[in-house]
Coordinates of C-alpha atoms and ligand atoms in Angstrom, one line a residue:
X68 CA -0.4 -0.1 0.3
X69 CA 2.5 2.1 1.0
X70 CA 6.5 2.2 -0.1
X71 CA 7.8 2.2 3.7
X72 CA 10.9 -0.1 2.2
X73 CA 14.3 1.5 4.2
X74 CA 12.2 3.8 6.2
X75 CA 12.6 3.4 10.6
X76 CA 9.8 3.7 12.7
X77 CA 9.7 4.4 16.3
X78 CA 6.1 3.2 18.5
X79 CA 6.1 3.8 22.1
X80 CA 4.4 2.0 23.7
X81 CA 5.0 -1.1 21.1
X82 CA 4.0 -3.7 23.1
X83 CA 0.4 -4.2 23.2
X84 CA -3.0 -2.0 22.2
X85 CA -2.9 0.5 19.7
X86 CA 1.3 1.0 19.9
X87 CA 1.2 -3.0 18.6
X88 CA -0.7 -2.7 15.8
X89 CA 1.4 -0.1 15.0
X90 CA 4.7 -1.8 15.1
X91 CA 3.2 -4.1 12.9
X92 CA 1.3 -2.2 10.2
X93 CA 4.6 -0.4 9.9
X94 CA 6.8 -3.4 9.2
X95 CA 3.9 -4.8 6.4
X96 CA 4.7 -1.1 4.6
X97 CA 8.6 -2.5 5.3
X98 CA 10.1 0.3 7.9
X99 CA 12.5 -1.3 10.6
X100 CA 10.4 -0.4 13.4
X101 CA 11.9 0.4 16.7
X102 CA 9.4 -0.6 19.4
X103 CA 9.1 0.8 22.4
X104 CA 7.9 0.2 25.9
X105 CA 7.8 0.0 29.4
X106 CA 7.5 -3.5 29.1
X107 CA 10.1 -5.7 27.5
X108 CA 8.2 -9.0 28.1
X109 CA 5.3 -8.1 25.5
X110 CA 7.6 -5.8 23.9
X111 CA 9.5 -8.9 22.6
X112 CA 6.8 -10.3 21.4
X113 CA 5.7 -7.7 19.1
X114 CA 10.0 -7.8 17.9
X115 CA 9.6 -11.9 17.1
X116 CA 6.0 -11.3 14.7
X117 CA 7.4 -8.2 13.0
X118 CA 11.1 -10.9 12.2
X119 CA 9.6 -14.0 11.8
X120 CA 7.2 -13.1 9.1
X121 CA 11.2 -11.5 7.6
X122 CA 10.8 -8.1 9.1
X123 CA 13.2 -6.2 10.9
X124 CA 12.8 -4.8 14.5
X125 CA 14.2 -3.2 18.1
X126 CA 12.8 -3.3 21.4
X127 CA 14.0 -0.7 23.3
X128 CA 12.9 -0.1 27.1
X129 CA 11.8 3.4 27.6
X130 CA 9.4 5.3 30.5
X131 CA 8.9 7.7 27.5
X132 CA 8.2 10.2 30.6
X133 CA 12.2 10.3 31.6
X134 CA 14.0 12.4 29.3
X135 CA 17.2 11.1 29.4
X136 CA 15.9 7.5 28.6
X137 CA 13.1 9.2 25.2
X138 CA 16.7 10.7 24.1
X139 CA 18.9 7.1 24.5
X140 CA 15.4 5.6 22.3
X141 CA 16.7 7.6 19.6
X142 CA 20.0 6.9 19.7
X143 CA 19.5 3.6 20.2
X144 CA 17.5 4.0 16.7
X145 CA 20.4 6.1 14.8
X146 CA 22.9 3.0 16.4
X147 CA 20.7 0.1 15.1
X148 CA 18.7 1.2 12.1
X149 CA 20.6 4.6 11.1
X150 CA 18.4 6.7 10.5
X151 CA 14.7 8.1 11.9
X152 CA 11.8 9.1 9.6
X153 CA 8.7 8.6 11.4
X154 CA 7.3 8.3 15.2
X155 CA 4.4 7.4 17.0
X156 CA 4.4 9.1 20.2
X157 CA 1.6 6.4 21.4
X158 CA 2.2 5.8 25.0
X159 CA -0.3 6.3 27.4
X160 CA -2.0 5.0 30.6
X161 CA -5.6 5.4 31.1
X162 CA -5.1 7.0 35.0
X163 CA -7.1 7.0 38.4
X164 CA -10.9 8.0 38.1
X165 CA -12.1 10.5 40.5
X166 CA -14.2 13.5 40.8
X167 CA -11.1 16.8 40.7
X168 CA -12.6 17.6 44.4
X169 CA -10.9 14.4 45.1
X170 CA -8.0 13.0 42.9
X171 CA -4.6 12.9 44.2
X172 CA -2.3 15.2 42.8
X173 CA 0.4 11.8 42.5
X174 CA -2.7 10.6 40.2
X175 CA -2.7 14.2 38.2
X176 CA 1.2 14.3 38.5
X177 CA 1.2 11.0 36.4
X178 CA -1.2 11.0 33.8
X179 CA 1.0 14.3 33.1
X180 CA 4.2 12.7 33.0
X181 CA 3.7 9.8 31.0
X182 CA 0.1 10.9 28.4
X183 CA 1.5 14.8 28.0
X184 CA 5.5 15.8 28.5
X185 CA 5.6 11.8 27.5
X186 CA 4.5 12.5 24.3
X187 CA 6.2 16.3 24.7
X188 CA 9.7 14.4 24.9
X189 CA 9.4 12.2 22.6
X190 CA 8.6 14.8 19.9
X191 CA 11.6 16.8 21.1
X192 CA 14.0 14.8 20.2
X193 CA 12.5 12.8 17.8
X194 CA 12.3 16.4 15.4
X195 CA 16.2 16.3 16.3
X196 CA 16.7 13.4 14.4
X197 CA 14.2 13.7 11.9
X198 CA 15.8 17.6 11.0
X199 CA 19.7 15.5 10.7
X200 CA 18.0 13.7 8.2
X201 CA 16.5 15.4 6.0
X202 CA 12.8 15.5 7.4
X203 CA 10.1 13.4 9.0
X204 CA 6.7 12.3 11.1
X205 CA 5.4 12.4 13.3
X206 CA 2.1 11.4 14.7
X207 CA 1.1 11.9 18.1
X208 CA -1.7 9.6 20.4
X209 CA -4.4 11.8 21.5
X210 CA -7.9 10.6 21.9
X211 CA -11.6 12.0 21.7
X212 CA -10.6 13.5 24.7
X213 CA -8.1 15.7 23.8
X214 CA -11.4 17.2 22.0
X215 CA -14.7 17.1 24.2
X216 CA -14.8 16.3 28.2
X217 CA -15.8 13.4 30.3
X218 CA -16.2 13.4 33.4
X219 CA -13.7 11.8 36.5
X220 CA -10.6 11.7 34.3
X221 CA -9.5 15.1 35.0
X222 CA -6.2 14.0 34.4
X223 CA -6.3 12.5 31.0
X224 CA -8.7 14.7 29.1
X225 CA -6.4 17.4 30.2
X226 CA -3.3 15.4 29.3
X227 CA -4.9 14.8 25.8
X228 CA -5.9 18.1 24.8
X229 CA -2.3 19.2 25.5
X230 CA -1.4 16.5 23.1
X231 CA -3.1 18.0 20.3
X232 CA -1.9 21.3 21.5
X233 CA 1.4 20.7 21.5
X234 CA 1.2 18.2 18.1
X235 CA -0.3 22.3 16.4
X236 CA 2.5 24.4 18.1
X237 CA 5.0 21.8 16.7
X238 CA 3.7 21.6 13.2
X239 CA 3.6 25.2 12.8
X240 CA 7.4 25.1 13.9
X241 CA 8.7 22.7 11.4
X242 CA 6.5 22.2 8.8
X243 CA 8.6 24.4 6.5
X244 CA 12.2 22.2 7.3
X245 CA 9.7 18.7 6.6
X246 CA 8.3 17.3 9.6
X247 CA 5.6 16.9 9.2
X248 CA 2.7 16.1 12.7
X249 CA 0.0 15.2 13.2
X250 CA -2.4 13.9 16.5
X251 CA -4.7 10.7 16.3
X252 CA -8.0 11.1 18.3
X253 CA -9.5 7.3 19.2
X254 CA -12.9 7.0 20.3
X255 CA -12.9 4.0 22.6
X256 CA -10.2 1.2 21.2
X257 CA -10.4 -2.7 22.5
X258 CA -6.9 -3.6 23.9
X259 CA -5.7 -3.7 27.7
X260 CA -6.3 -0.7 28.0
X261 CA -10.0 -1.1 28.1
X262 CA -9.2 -4.1 29.7
X263 CA -8.1 -2.8 32.5
X264 CA -10.6 0.0 32.8
X265 CA -13.0 -3.2 33.8
X266 CA -14.7 -2.0 30.4
X267 CA -15.0 -5.5 28.3
X268 CA -15.7 -7.7 31.0
X269 CA -18.7 -5.7 32.3
X270 CA -21.8 -6.0 29.7
X271 CA -24.0 -3.1 30.9
X272 CA -20.7 -1.0 31.2
X273 CA -19.4 -2.7 27.4
X274 CA -22.6 -2.2 26.2
X275 CA -22.9 1.7 27.8
X276 CA -19.9 2.4 26.1
X277 CA -20.8 0.9 22.9
X278 CA -23.8 2.7 22.4
X279 CA -21.8 6.6 22.5
X280 CA -20.6 5.4 19.8
X281 CA -23.0 6.1 16.2
X282 CA -21.6 3.5 13.9
X283 CA -22.5 0.8 16.7
X284 CA -19.8 -0.4 18.4
X285 CA -15.9 -0.2 19.8
X286 CA -12.8 1.0 17.3
X287 CA -10.0 -2.0 16.8
X288 CA -6.1 -1.3 17.7
X289 CA -6.3 -1.8 13.7
X290 CA -8.8 0.8 12.6
X291 CA -6.1 3.2 14.6
X292 CA -3.1 2.1 12.6
X293 CA -3.9 2.9 9.6
X294 CA -4.7 5.9 10.5
X295 CA -1.1 6.4 11.7
X296 CA 0.5 4.8 8.2
X297 CA -1.0 7.5 5.9
X298 CA -0.6 10.4 7.7
X299 CA 2.7 9.1 8.0
X300 CA 2.6 8.4 4.5
X301 CA 3.8 10.1 1.9
X302 CA -0.3 10.1 0.5
X303 CA -1.0 12.3 3.5
X304 CA 2.1 15.1 2.7
X305 CA 0.2 18.2 2.0
X306 CA -1.1 16.9 6.1
X307 CA 0.2 18.5 9.4
X308 CA -1.1 20.3 12.6
X309 CA -4.0 18.0 12.0
X310 CA -5.6 16.3 14.5
X311 CA -7.8 13.1 12.7
X312 CA -10.3 11.7 14.1
X313 CA -10.9 8.0 14.5
X314 CA -14.7 8.1 16.3
X315 CA -17.4 6.2 14.3
X316 CA -19.1 9.5 15.0
X317 CA -18.9 9.9 18.9
X318 CA -18.2 13.6 18.9
X319 CA -19.8 15.0 16.0
X320 CA -23.5 14.0 18.3
Ligands
NAD519 P1 -2.0 -0.1 26.4 O1 -2.2 -0.2 27.3 O2 -3.1 -1.4 25.6 O3 -0.7 -0.1 25.5 C1 -0.3 0.8 26.0 C2 0.9 0.3 26.2 O4 2.0 1.9 26.6 C3 1.5 -0.7 26.8 O5 2.8 -1.2 26.2 C4 2.7 0.0 28.3 O6 3.1 -0.6 28.5 C5 2.4 0.8 27.3 N1 3.4 2.0 28.2 C6 2.6 3.0 29.8 N2 3.6 3.4 30.1 C7 4.5 3.9 29.8 C8 5.4 4.8 29.7 N3 5.6 5.6 30.7 N4 6.7 4.4 28.8 C9 6.8 3.7 27.9 N5 5.6 3.1 27.5 C10 4.2 3.1 28.4 O7 -3.1 0.7 25.7 P2 -3.6 1.6 24.3 O8 -5.5 1.5 24.4 O9 -3.1 0.7 23.3 O10 -3.5 2.7 24.0 C11 -2.3 3.5 23.7 C12 -2.7 5.1 23.7 O11 -3.5 5.1 22.4 C13 -2.8 5.4 24.3 O12 -2.1 6.6 24.9 C14 -4.1 5.8 25.0 O13 -4.6 6.9 25.3 C15 -4.4 6.0 23.6 N6 -6.1 6.1 24.1 C16 -6.1 4.7 23.8 C17 -8.2 4.6 23.6 C18 -8.5 3.1 23.9 O14 -10.1 3.4 23.9 N7 -8.4 2.3 24.3 C19 -8.5 5.6 23.4 C20 -8.9 6.2 23.4 C21 -7.0 7.0 23.2

């Protein structure tokens, strides 16, 4: 579909869920993929799926909220594969659910550190490398909750709104230097994150949440991964600073 031979991609949070689907999709198009995650076991599993199919992949252990580790992730990518063309800053956590008045500050900080600062750090160090090798494309994983609110997840909602904001600012700064920067905003996608939140195995809650999607179902990780791939590909060569909804019409009601 896209020619990504001789290209190199980083996917943070590539061990599971949307990130894993995105790593596999980059590999399918011929890119060498760095799977970057705190979860080594599932990350190695993603790498083995790619190499087992004849692709190139490498695992880097990174906590995206730590600047030195993010910098090292980019360095190791260049050491192993020689360059960096695409990055999907996808790693994130759901965080605690509680109204703001009862939301512990350490939980707020943790969500902001991983979901917002982590994306900012990734974007910063990936841009520095892309400027060295003549450009690239970055896709930051936001959410419908970067465009609309939801009760009891103030940190997550604030972080995702922030991801869209930093994506727009970065696009303005680097579009004329060959780097396109976009965001993707999925609605509820069937991943380990939703399982951990207790949504998938609670039939009443699952039905209630499914019914918020006019399309009549939850999304699949592949449906988000395909959007990331398109945004990175030359097919999207005039698209930058955009926050693309992948939401089954959730937000247009
Ligand atoms: P997931 O929990 O299934 O996978 C997240 C991955 O990120 C895991 O492999 C985890 O180990 C990794 N990770 C977590 N903290 C990390 C850190 N500090 N450093 C490095 N890696 C870390 O989640 P998912 O549902 O695939 O979500 C991926 C992204 O998509 C997140 O940013 C999430 O907010 C966003 N998103 C998810 C949904 C959904 O419904 N699943 C909807 C909208 C947006």
